[in-house]
Coordinates of C-alpha atoms in Angstrom, one line a residue:
X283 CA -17.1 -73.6 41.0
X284 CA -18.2 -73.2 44.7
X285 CA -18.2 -69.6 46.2
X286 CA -14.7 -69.1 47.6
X287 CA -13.7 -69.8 43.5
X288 CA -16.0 -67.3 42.1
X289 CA -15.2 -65.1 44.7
X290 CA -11.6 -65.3 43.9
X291 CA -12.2 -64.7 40.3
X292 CA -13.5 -61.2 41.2
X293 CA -10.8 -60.2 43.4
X294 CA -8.7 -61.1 41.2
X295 CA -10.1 -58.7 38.6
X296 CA -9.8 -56.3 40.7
X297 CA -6.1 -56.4 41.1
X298 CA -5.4 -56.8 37.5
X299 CA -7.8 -53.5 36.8
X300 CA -6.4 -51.6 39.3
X301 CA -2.6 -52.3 37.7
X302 CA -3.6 -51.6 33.6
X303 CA -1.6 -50.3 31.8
X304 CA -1.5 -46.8 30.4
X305 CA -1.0 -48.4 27.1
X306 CA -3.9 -50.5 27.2
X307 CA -6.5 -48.1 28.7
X308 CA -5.3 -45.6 25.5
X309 CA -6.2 -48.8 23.2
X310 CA -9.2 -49.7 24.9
X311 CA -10.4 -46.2 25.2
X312 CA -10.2 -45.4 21.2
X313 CA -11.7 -48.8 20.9
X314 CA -15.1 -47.6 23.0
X315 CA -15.2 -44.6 21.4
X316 CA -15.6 -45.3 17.9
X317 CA -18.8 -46.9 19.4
X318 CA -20.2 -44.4 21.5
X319 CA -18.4 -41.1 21.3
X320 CA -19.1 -40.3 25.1
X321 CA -16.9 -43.0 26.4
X322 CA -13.9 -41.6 26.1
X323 CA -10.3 -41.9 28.2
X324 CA -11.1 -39.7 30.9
X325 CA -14.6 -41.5 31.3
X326 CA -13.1 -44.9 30.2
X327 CA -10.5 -44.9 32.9
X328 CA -12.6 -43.6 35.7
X329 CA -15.0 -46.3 35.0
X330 CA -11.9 -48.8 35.2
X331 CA -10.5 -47.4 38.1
X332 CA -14.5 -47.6 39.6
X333 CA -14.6 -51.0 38.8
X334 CA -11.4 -51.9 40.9
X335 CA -12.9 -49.9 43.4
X336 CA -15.6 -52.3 43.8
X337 CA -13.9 -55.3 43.8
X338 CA -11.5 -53.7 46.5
X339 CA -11.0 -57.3 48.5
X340 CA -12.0 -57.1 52.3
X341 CA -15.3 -55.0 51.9
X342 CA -16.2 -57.1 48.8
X343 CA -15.2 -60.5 51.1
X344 CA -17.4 -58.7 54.0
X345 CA -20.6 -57.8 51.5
X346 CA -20.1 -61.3 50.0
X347 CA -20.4 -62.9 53.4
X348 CA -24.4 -61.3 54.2
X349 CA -25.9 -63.5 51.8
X350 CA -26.3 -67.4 50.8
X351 CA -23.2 -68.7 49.6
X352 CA -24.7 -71.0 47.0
X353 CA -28.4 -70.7 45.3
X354 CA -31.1 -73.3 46.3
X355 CA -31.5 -73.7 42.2
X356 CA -28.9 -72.3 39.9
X357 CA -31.4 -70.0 37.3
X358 CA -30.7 -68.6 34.3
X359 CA -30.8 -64.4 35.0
X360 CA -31.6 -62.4 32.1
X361 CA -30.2 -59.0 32.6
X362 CA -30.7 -55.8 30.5
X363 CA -28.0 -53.8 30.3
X364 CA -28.3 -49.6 30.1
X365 CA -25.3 -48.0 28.2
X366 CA -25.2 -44.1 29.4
X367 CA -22.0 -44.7 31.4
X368 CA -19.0 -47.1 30.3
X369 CA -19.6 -50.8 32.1
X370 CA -22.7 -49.7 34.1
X371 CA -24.0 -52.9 34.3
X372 CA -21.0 -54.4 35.9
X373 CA -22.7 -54.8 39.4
X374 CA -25.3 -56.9 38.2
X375 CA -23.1 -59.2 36.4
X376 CA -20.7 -59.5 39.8
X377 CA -24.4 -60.2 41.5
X378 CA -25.6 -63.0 38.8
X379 CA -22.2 -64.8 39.1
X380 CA -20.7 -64.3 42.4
X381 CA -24.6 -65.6 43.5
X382 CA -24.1 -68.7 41.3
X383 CA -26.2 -68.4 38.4
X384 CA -26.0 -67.9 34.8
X385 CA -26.0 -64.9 33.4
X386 CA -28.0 -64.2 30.4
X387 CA -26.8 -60.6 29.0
X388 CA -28.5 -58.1 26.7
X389 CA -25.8 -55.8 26.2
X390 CA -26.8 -51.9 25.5
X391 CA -26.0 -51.1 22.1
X392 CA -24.0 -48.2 23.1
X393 CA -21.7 -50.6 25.2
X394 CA -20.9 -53.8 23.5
X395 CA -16.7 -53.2 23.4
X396 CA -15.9 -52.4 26.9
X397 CA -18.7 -55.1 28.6
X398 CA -17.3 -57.9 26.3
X399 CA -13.7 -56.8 26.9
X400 CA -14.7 -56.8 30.8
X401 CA -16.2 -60.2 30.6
X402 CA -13.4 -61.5 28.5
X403 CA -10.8 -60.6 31.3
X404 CA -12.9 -62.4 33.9
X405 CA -13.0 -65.3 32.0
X406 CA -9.4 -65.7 31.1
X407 CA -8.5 -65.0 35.0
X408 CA -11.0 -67.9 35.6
X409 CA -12.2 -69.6 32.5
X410 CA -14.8 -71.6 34.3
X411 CA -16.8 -68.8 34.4
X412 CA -17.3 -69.2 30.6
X413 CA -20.0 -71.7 31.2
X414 CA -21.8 -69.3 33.5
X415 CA -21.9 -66.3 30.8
X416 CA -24.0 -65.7 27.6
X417 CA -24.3 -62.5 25.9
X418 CA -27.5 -63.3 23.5
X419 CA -30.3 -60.9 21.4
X420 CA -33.0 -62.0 23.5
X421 CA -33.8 -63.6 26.8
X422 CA -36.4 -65.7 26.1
X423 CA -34.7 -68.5 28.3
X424 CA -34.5 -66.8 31.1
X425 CA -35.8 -67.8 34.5
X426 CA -35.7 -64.2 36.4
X427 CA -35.3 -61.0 34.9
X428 CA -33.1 -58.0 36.0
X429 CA -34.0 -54.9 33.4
X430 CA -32.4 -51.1 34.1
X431 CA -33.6 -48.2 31.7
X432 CA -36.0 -45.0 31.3
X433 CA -39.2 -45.1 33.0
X434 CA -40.6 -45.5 29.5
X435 CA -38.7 -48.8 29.0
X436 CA -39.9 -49.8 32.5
X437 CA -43.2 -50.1 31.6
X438 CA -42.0 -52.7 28.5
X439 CA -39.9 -54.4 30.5
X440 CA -43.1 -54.8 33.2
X441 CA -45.2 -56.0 30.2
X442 CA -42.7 -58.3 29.0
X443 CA -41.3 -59.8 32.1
X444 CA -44.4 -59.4 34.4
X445 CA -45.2 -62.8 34.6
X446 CA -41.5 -63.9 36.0
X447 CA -39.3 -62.7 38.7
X448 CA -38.0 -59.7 38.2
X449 CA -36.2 -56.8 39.5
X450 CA -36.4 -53.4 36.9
X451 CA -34.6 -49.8 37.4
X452 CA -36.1 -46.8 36.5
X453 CA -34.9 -43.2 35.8
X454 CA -32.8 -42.0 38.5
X455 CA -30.4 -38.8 39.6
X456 CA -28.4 -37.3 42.4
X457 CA -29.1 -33.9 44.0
X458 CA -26.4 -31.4 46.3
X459 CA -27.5 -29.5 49.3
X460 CA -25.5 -26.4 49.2
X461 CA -25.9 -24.4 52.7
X462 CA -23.8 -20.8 51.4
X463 CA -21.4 -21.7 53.9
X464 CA -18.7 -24.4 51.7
X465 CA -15.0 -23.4 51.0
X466 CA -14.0 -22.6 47.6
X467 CA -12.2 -26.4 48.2
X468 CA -15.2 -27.9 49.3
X469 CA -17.1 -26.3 46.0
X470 CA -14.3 -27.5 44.0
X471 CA -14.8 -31.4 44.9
X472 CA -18.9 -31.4 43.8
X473 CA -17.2 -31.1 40.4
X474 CA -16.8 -34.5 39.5
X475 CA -20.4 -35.5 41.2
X476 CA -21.8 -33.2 38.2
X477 CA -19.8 -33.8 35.2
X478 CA -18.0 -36.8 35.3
X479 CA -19.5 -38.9 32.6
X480 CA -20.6 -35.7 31.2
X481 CA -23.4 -35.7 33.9
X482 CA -24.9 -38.9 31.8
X483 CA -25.3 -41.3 34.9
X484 CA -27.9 -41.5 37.3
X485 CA -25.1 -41.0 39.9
X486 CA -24.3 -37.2 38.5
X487 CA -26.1 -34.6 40.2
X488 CA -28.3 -32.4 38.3
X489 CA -29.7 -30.5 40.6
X490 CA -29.1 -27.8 43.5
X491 CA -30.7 -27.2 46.5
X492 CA -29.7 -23.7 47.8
X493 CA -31.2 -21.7 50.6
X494 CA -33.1 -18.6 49.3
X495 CA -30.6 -15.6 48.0
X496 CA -27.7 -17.9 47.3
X497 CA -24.9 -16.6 45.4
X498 CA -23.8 -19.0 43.1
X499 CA -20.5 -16.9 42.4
X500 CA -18.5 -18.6 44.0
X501 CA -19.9 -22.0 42.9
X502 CA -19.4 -21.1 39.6
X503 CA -15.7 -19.8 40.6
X504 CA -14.6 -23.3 42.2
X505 CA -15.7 -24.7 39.3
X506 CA -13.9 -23.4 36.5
X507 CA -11.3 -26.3 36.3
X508 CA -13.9 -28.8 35.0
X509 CA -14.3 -26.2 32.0
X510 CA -12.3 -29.1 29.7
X511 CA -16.1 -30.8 29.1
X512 CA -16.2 -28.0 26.5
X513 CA -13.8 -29.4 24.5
X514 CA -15.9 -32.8 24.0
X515 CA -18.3 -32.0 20.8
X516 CA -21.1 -33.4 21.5
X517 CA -21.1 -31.2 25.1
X518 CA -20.3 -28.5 23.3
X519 CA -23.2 -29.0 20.9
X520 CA -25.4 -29.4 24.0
X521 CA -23.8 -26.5 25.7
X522 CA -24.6 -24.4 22.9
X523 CA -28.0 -25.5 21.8
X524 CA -29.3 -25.2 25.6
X525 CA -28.1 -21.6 26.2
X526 CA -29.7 -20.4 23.3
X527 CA -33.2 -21.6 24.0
X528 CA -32.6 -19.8 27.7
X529 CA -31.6 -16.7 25.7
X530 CA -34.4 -16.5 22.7
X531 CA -36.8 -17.9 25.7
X532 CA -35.3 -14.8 28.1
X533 CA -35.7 -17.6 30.8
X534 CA -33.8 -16.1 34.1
X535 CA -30.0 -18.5 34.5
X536 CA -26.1 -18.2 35.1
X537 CA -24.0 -19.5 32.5
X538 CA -20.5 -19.9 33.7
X539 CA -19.2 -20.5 30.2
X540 CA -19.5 -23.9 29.7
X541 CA -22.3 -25.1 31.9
X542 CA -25.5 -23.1 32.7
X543 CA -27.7 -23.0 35.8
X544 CA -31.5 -22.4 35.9
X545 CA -34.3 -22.6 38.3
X546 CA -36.7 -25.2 37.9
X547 CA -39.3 -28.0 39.6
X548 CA -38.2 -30.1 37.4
X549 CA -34.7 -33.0 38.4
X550 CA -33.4 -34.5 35.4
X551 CA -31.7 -31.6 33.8
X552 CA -30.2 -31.7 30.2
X553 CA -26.3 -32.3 29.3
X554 CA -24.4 -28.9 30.4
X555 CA -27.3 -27.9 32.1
X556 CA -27.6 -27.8 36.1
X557 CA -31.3 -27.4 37.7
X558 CA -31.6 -25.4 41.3
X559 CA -34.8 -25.0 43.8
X560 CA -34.4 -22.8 46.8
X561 CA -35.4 -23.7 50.7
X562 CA -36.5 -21.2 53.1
X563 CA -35.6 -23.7 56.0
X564 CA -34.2 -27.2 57.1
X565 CA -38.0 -28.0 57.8
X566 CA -38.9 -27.3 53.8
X567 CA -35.7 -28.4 52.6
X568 CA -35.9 -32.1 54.1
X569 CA -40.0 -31.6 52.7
X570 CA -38.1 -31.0 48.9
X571 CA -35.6 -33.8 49.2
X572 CA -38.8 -35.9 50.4
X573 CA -41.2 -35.3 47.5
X574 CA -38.4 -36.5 44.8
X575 CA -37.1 -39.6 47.1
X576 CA -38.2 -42.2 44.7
X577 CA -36.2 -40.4 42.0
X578 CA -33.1 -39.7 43.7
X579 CA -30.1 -42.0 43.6
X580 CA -27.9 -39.9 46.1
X581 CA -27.8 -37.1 47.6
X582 CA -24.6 -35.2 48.2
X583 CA -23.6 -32.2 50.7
X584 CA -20.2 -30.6 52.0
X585 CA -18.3 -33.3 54.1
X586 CA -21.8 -35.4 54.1
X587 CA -23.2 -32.7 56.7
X588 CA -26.8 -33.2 55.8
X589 CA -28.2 -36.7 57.1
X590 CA -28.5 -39.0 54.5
X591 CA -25.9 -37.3 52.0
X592 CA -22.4 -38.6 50.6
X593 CA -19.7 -35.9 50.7
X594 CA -18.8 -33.8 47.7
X595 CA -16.8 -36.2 45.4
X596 CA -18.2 -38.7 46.3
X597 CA -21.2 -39.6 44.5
X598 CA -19.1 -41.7 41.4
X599 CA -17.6 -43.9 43.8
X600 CA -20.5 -46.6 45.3
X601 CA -19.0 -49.0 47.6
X602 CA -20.5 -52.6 46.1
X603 CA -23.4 -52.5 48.8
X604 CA -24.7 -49.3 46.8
X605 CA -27.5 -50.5 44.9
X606 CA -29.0 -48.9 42.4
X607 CA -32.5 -48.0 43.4
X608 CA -31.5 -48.7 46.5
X609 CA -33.0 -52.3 45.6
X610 CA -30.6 -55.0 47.1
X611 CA -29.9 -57.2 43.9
X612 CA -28.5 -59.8 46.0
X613 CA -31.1 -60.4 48.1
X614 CA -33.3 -60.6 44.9
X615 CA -31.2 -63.3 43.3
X616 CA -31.1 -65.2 47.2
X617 CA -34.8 -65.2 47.2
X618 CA -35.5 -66.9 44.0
X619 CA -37.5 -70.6 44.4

């Protein structure tokens, strides 16, 4: 298969994501959720529609076209897959393949149904590609090494996969700059930026930045229509386990019913919970966003006003040259010997 092939393959995905039928996303859904009891159809169907986003043709064609069409030496690419969101590791298995080299995958056990129905429809729209694909245990034949998971997990993937090539991801999240001045609309869209997914991907934001005295009223106002995470158990369960240590702790937060807000230094916050610090100035803010810039993913403001920042709504939707880590995997896999 030369590159046009493979990259036909993926485009052709794409389409036949995109056009899925209600049916089938229902069956699929139910399928992934008697695995992991996040995944289901809401989250199931945004991460389908995410994935035909992706593989949208001309800027895939167009990101495609920046790197080496075929590898100096195909090598066998051992990825580890993470499993908080459904199909995250999709872009490194369009990176492995569409690069030309064979792709050796450790699939998360909280993902197995949805990544081997994914690779199963690539390979039936181009079954050449079966050759190219192994889902295996372990990755002891593996030439180069691309590992994503907790910063705990980083440090045994660096141990284990030091002495080769490799490229490994460690704990991310997103942040929102909030100014007091946003719309009750422009509120409303940083909705899905914090709980889609249940605010389980590195993508969601779990954390505020609002000037000092900020009245989160009317955040917690524009809000209200994403209350439906309460009806999912397991947020509920987190929902109702983290407001009671704020209330036997008497720590100071706003609880808008079914998600709470608390100040804190810390950036990862817990399910249903949603962090905030507070910035005297542009000057301290930009000094904030700096200290934590090796653990942010993406920063998000109203209609991207803040330099650097994706708009509100925008922060589950990465265009295929979004990298996670900001680490271009491509040029990883080009650079191999």
């Amino acid at each position: 298969m030369n590159h046009s092939e493979r990259l036909a393959a993926f485009v052709a995905l794409g389409h036949h994501l995109a056009s899925i039928s209600a049916d089938e996303l229902t069956s699929l859904a139910a399928r992934a959720r008697n695995q992991n009891a996040w995944f289901d159809r809401p989250n199931v169907t945004a991460a389908v529609a995410g994935i035909a986003h992706l593989l949208a043709e001309e800027p895939l064609r167009r990101w495609a076209g920046r790197y080496p069409s075929e590898p100096t030496t195909v090598h066998k690419i051992g990825v580890v897959m993470a499993g908080n969101i459904p199909m995250v590791g999709f872009h490194d298995v369009l990176c492995v393949l569409l690069s030309g080299h064979v792709l050796l995958a450790k699939l998360s056990a909280d993902d197995t149904v949805l990544m081997l129905w994914l690779l199963e429809e690539l390979t039936k729209l181009e079954p050449r590609f079966r050759e190219f694909i192994q889902v295996l245990p372990r990755l002891n034949a593996a030439d180069a090494f691309i590992a994503t998971g907790s910063d705990n997990t980083a440090r045994y993937f660096e141990y284990y996969f030091g002495k080769k090539p490799h490229l490994i991801r460690r704990n991310r999240t997103s942040v929102a700059v909030l100014t007091g001045q946003e719309s009750a609309e422009e509120l409303a869209r940083l909705g899905p930026d914090i709980f889609q997914y249940y605010g389980l991907g590195c993508r969601n934001v779990s954390k505020l930045y609002v000037p000092t005295g900020y009245d989160f009223v009317p955040l917690m106002d524009a809000l209200q229509p994403f209350e439906n995470v309460l009806h999912h158990h397991k947020y509920n369960n987190n929902y109702d386990y983290n407001k009671s240590i704020l209330l036997v702790n008497r720590e100071p937060h706003f609880d808008n019913g079914f998600f709470l807000i608390r100040p804190s230094e810390g950036l990862v916050s817990p399910i249903s919970v949603v962090f905030y610090a507070a910035y005297s100035s542009e000057i301290d803010l930009v000094d904030q966003l700096t200290d934590i810039a090796a653990q942010t993913q993406c920063v998000v403001s109203a209609g991207a006003r803040f330099a650097g920042s994706l708009p509100f709504g925008q922060a589950q939707q990465p265009g295929v040259s979004e990298y996670a880590d900001r680490v271009d995997t491509m040029e990883f896999l080009a650079e191999l010997p």
